[in-house]
Coordinates of C-alpha atoms in Angstrom, one line a residue:
M1 CA -48.2 -38.4 9.2
P2 CA -46.9 -35.8 6.7
H3 CA -43.1 -35.5 6.6
P4 CA -41.9 -32.0 7.3
G5 CA -39.1 -30.1 5.5
T6 CA -36.8 -31.2 2.8
A7 CA -36.5 -34.5 1.0
R8 CA -34.4 -37.1 2.7
L9 CA -30.8 -37.6 1.8
D10 CA -29.7 -41.1 0.9
V11 CA -26.8 -42.3 3.0
L12 CA -25.8 -45.7 1.7
G13 CA -29.4 -46.6 1.3
L14 CA -30.8 -45.0 4.5
G15 CA -32.7 -41.8 4.1
V16 CA -31.9 -39.1 6.7
D17 CA -33.4 -35.7 7.4
P18 CA -31.0 -32.8 7.6
F19 CA -32.7 -31.4 10.7
S20 CA -31.5 -29.4 13.6
I21 CA -32.7 -30.1 17.1
D22 CA -34.7 -26.8 17.1
R23 CA -36.5 -27.9 13.9
A24 CA -37.1 -31.3 15.4
V25 CA -38.7 -29.7 18.5
T26 CA -40.9 -27.5 16.3
A27 CA -42.0 -30.6 14.3
I28 CA -42.8 -32.5 17.5
N29 CA -44.9 -29.6 18.8
G30 CA -46.9 -29.6 15.6
W31 CA -47.5 -33.3 15.7
I32 CA -48.6 -33.2 19.3
A33 CA -51.0 -30.3 18.6
A34 CA -52.4 -32.3 15.6
D35 CA -52.7 -35.5 17.7
A36 CA -50.7 -37.3 15.1
H37 CA -49.3 -40.8 15.5
G38 CA -45.7 -41.5 14.5
Y39 CA -42.1 -42.0 15.7
I40 CA -38.7 -40.5 15.4
C41 CA -35.5 -42.5 14.8
L42 CA -32.0 -41.2 15.3
A43 CA -29.6 -42.7 12.8
T44 CA -25.9 -43.6 13.3
V45 CA -23.3 -45.4 11.3
H46 CA -24.4 -48.6 13.1
G47 CA -28.0 -48.0 11.9
V48 CA -26.8 -47.4 8.3
I49 CA -24.8 -50.6 8.2
E50 CA -27.4 -52.8 10.0
S51 CA -30.3 -51.5 7.8
R52 CA -28.4 -52.7 4.7
R53 CA -28.8 -56.3 5.8
D54 CA -32.0 -56.1 7.9
S55 CA -35.1 -55.4 5.9
D56 CA -37.2 -54.9 9.0
L57 CA -34.9 -52.2 10.3
A58 CA -34.7 -50.5 6.9
A59 CA -38.6 -50.5 6.8
A60 CA -38.6 -49.0 10.3
Y61 CA -36.4 -46.1 9.3
A62 CA -38.4 -45.6 6.1
G63 CA -41.6 -45.4 8.1
A64 CA -40.4 -42.8 10.6
A65 CA -41.8 -39.3 10.7
L66 CA -38.2 -38.0 11.1
V67 CA -34.8 -39.7 10.9
G68 CA -32.3 -37.5 12.7
T69 CA -28.6 -37.4 12.1
D70 CA -27.2 -38.7 15.4
G71 CA -23.8 -39.9 14.1
M72 CA -21.3 -37.2 13.0
P73 CA -20.4 -39.1 9.7
L74 CA -24.1 -38.7 8.7
V75 CA -23.9 -35.0 9.5
W76 CA -20.8 -34.7 7.3
W77 CA -22.7 -36.5 4.5
C78 CA -25.4 -33.9 4.6
R79 CA -23.0 -31.0 4.7
A80 CA -21.1 -32.4 1.8
A81 CA -24.4 -32.4 -0.1
G82 CA -24.9 -28.8 0.7
L83 CA -27.4 -29.3 3.5
P84 CA -27.0 -27.4 6.8
A85 CA -27.3 -30.4 9.1
E86 CA -26.3 -30.6 12.7
R87 CA -26.0 -33.6 15.1
V88 CA -29.4 -34.6 16.6
Y89 CA -27.9 -36.3 19.6
G90 CA -30.3 -38.3 21.7
P91 CA -29.5 -36.8 25.1
D92 CA -29.6 -33.3 23.7
L93 CA -32.9 -33.9 21.9
M94 CA -34.4 -35.3 25.0
L95 CA -33.4 -32.3 27.1
A96 CA -34.6 -29.9 24.4
V97 CA -38.0 -31.5 24.2
C98 CA -38.3 -31.6 28.0
A99 CA -37.5 -27.9 28.1
A100 CA -40.1 -27.2 25.4
S101 CA -42.7 -29.0 27.6
A102 CA -42.7 -26.0 30.0
G103 CA -46.0 -24.3 29.8
R104 CA -47.4 -26.9 27.3
G105 CA -48.2 -29.7 29.7
W106 CA -46.8 -32.5 27.6
R107 CA -47.0 -35.9 29.3
H108 CA -44.0 -38.1 29.0
F109 CA -43.6 -41.9 29.4
L110 CA -40.2 -43.6 29.7
M111 CA -39.7 -47.1 28.4
G112 CA -36.4 -49.0 28.5
A113 CA -33.3 -49.7 30.6
T114 CA -33.8 -51.0 34.1
D115 CA -36.0 -49.9 37.0
E116 CA -33.0 -48.4 38.7
T117 CA -32.0 -46.4 35.7
L118 CA -35.5 -45.2 35.1
A119 CA -35.8 -44.0 38.7
A120 CA -32.4 -42.1 38.4
L121 CA -33.5 -40.7 35.0
S122 CA -36.9 -39.5 36.3
G123 CA -35.2 -37.9 39.2
A124 CA -32.6 -36.2 37.1
L125 CA -35.2 -34.8 34.6
R126 CA -37.5 -33.6 37.4
R127 CA -34.7 -31.8 39.1
R128 CA -33.8 -30.1 35.9
F129 CA -37.4 -29.4 34.8
P130 CA -39.5 -29.1 37.9
D131 CA -42.8 -28.9 35.9
L132 CA -42.1 -31.9 33.8
H133 CA -44.9 -34.4 33.7
I134 CA -43.6 -38.0 33.7
V135 CA -46.7 -40.1 33.8
G136 CA -45.2 -43.5 33.7
T137 CA -42.1 -45.7 33.3
L138 CA -41.6 -49.3 32.1
A139 CA -38.4 -51.4 32.1
P140 CA -39.1 -54.3 29.8
P141 CA -37.0 -57.6 29.9
F142 CA -33.8 -57.6 27.9
R143 CA -34.9 -60.7 26.1
P144 CA -37.5 -60.4 23.3
M145 CA -40.9 -59.7 24.8
T146 CA -43.7 -62.2 24.5
D147 CA -46.9 -61.2 22.8
A148 CA -48.6 -61.0 26.3
E149 CA -45.8 -58.8 27.6
E150 CA -46.0 -56.5 24.6
A151 CA -49.8 -56.2 25.0
E152 CA -49.3 -55.4 28.7
A153 CA -46.7 -52.7 27.8
I154 CA -49.0 -51.1 25.3
A155 CA -51.9 -51.2 27.7
A156 CA -49.7 -49.6 30.5
I157 CA -48.6 -46.8 28.1
N158 CA -52.1 -46.1 26.7
A159 CA -53.6 -46.1 30.2
V160 CA -51.8 -42.9 31.2
R161 CA -52.3 -41.0 27.9
P162 CA -48.8 -39.7 27.2
D163 CA -48.0 -37.2 24.5
I164 CA -44.4 -38.5 24.1
V165 CA -43.1 -42.0 24.7
W166 CA -39.4 -42.1 25.0
I167 CA -37.9 -45.5 23.9
G168 CA -34.5 -46.4 25.3
L169 CA -34.2 -50.0 24.1
G170 CA -31.1 -49.5 21.9
A171 CA -30.8 -49.9 18.2
P172 CA -32.1 -51.8 16.3
K173 CA -34.6 -53.1 18.9
Q174 CA -36.2 -49.7 19.6
E175 CA -36.7 -48.8 15.9
K176 CA -38.4 -52.1 15.2
W177 CA -40.6 -51.8 18.3
M178 CA -41.7 -48.3 17.4
A179 CA -42.5 -49.3 13.8
R180 CA -44.4 -52.4 14.9
H181 CA -46.5 -50.6 17.4
R182 CA -47.0 -47.2 15.8
D183 CA -50.7 -48.0 15.3
H184 CA -51.2 -49.5 18.8
I185 CA -49.7 -46.7 20.9
A186 CA -52.2 -43.9 21.6
A187 CA -49.6 -41.2 21.8
P188 CA -48.8 -38.6 19.2
M189 CA -45.0 -39.3 19.2
M190 CA -42.5 -42.1 20.1
I191 CA -38.9 -41.1 20.1
G192 CA -36.0 -43.7 20.2
V193 CA -33.0 -42.3 22.0
G194 CA -31.0 -45.4 22.9
A195 CA -28.3 -44.8 25.5
A196 CA -29.6 -41.3 26.3
F197 CA -31.4 -43.0 29.3
D198 CA -28.1 -44.2 30.8
F199 CA -26.3 -40.9 30.0
L200 CA -28.9 -38.6 31.5
A201 CA -29.4 -40.9 34.5
G202 CA -25.7 -40.9 35.2
T203 CA -25.4 -44.7 35.0
K204 CA -23.0 -44.5 32.0
R205 CA -20.4 -41.8 31.2
Q206 CA -20.7 -39.7 28.1
A207 CA -17.8 -39.0 25.9
P208 CA -16.2 -35.5 26.4
P209 CA -17.8 -32.8 24.2
W210 CA -14.8 -32.4 22.0
M211 CA -15.0 -36.1 21.1
R212 CA -18.7 -35.9 20.4
R213 CA -18.2 -32.8 18.2
N214 CA -15.4 -34.5 16.1
G215 CA -17.0 -37.9 15.5
L216 CA -14.9 -39.8 18.1
E217 CA -17.7 -40.8 20.6
W218 CA -17.5 -44.3 19.1
L219 CA -13.9 -44.6 20.4
F220 CA -14.8 -43.5 23.9
R221 CA -17.7 -46.0 24.0
L222 CA -15.5 -48.7 22.6
C223 CA -12.9 -48.2 25.3
S224 CA -15.7 -48.2 27.9
E225 CA -17.5 -51.4 26.7
P226 CA -15.0 -53.2 24.4
R227 CA -16.7 -56.7 24.5
R228 CA -20.1 -55.4 23.7
L229 CA -19.2 -52.8 21.1
A230 CA -16.1 -54.1 19.3
R231 CA -17.9 -55.6 16.4
R232 CA -20.3 -52.7 16.0
Y233 CA -17.5 -50.1 15.8
L234 CA -14.5 -51.8 14.4
V235 CA -16.2 -53.9 11.8
G236 CA -19.2 -51.5 11.2
N237 CA -17.1 -48.4 11.0
A238 CA -14.6 -50.0 8.6
L239 CA -17.5 -51.1 6.3
F240 CA -19.0 -47.7 6.4
V241 CA -15.8 -46.1 5.3
T242 CA -15.3 -48.7 2.6
L243 CA -18.8 -48.2 1.2
T244 CA -18.4 -44.4 1.4
V245 CA -15.1 -44.5 -0.6
A246 CA -16.7 -46.8 -3.2
R247 CA -19.6 -44.4 -3.6
L248 CA -17.3 -41.5 -4.1
I249 CA -15.3 -43.4 -6.7
R250 CA -18.4 -44.4 -8.6
G251 CA -19.6 -40.8 -8.5
R252 CA -16.4 -39.6 -10.2
T253 CA -16.5 -42.2 -13.0

């Protein structure tokens, strides 16, 4: 799949695309029209840090058709480099793509979360977009899937011929899954959106808009789920800042 737009910007070893949501939707439309086969990742500080020590995750990002700037620090990196980036936030991208489906007949498949969350998400999206075609859902086990389970999941997706497969498995699981099965999924596009399933379904609270705009969503999520997210945000964010400062110092010497 040809990569659209400008060259990727290196953020501590992870290449990101300085895209807006509107440009992402335009690219998705083109890929669906061309019956291409690829996937989109949305990068955060957590993804940057994890990809530095996980070669499979780094390869998954490198193989993506588009790596959007989900985390605000990545947006700031792009802007500091003179690139007009904006946040490509999973829930906002999902809503924008669903809105663009009107009149195009795009077929959507939802994979991730739980059966209850998927039912709530499907209902919320259909209420907001009455003409939306959700052709299937699948809640995989939280543990690693067996080969047989992965084969069943692929068969279930391909049987309903979706145009877009939304993957809400969380990072880095969803990125690796999309990379591993890009050539097995008979859909033009897979898009990993992580917690967007829970946020849009209403099963988890989103950070207030002002926190999202100012790069403080991590603090809201940390307070909401301290046990699960403490290491990710406290250790990962500190390492990101340290590496960023080191990069700036090297650039001045």
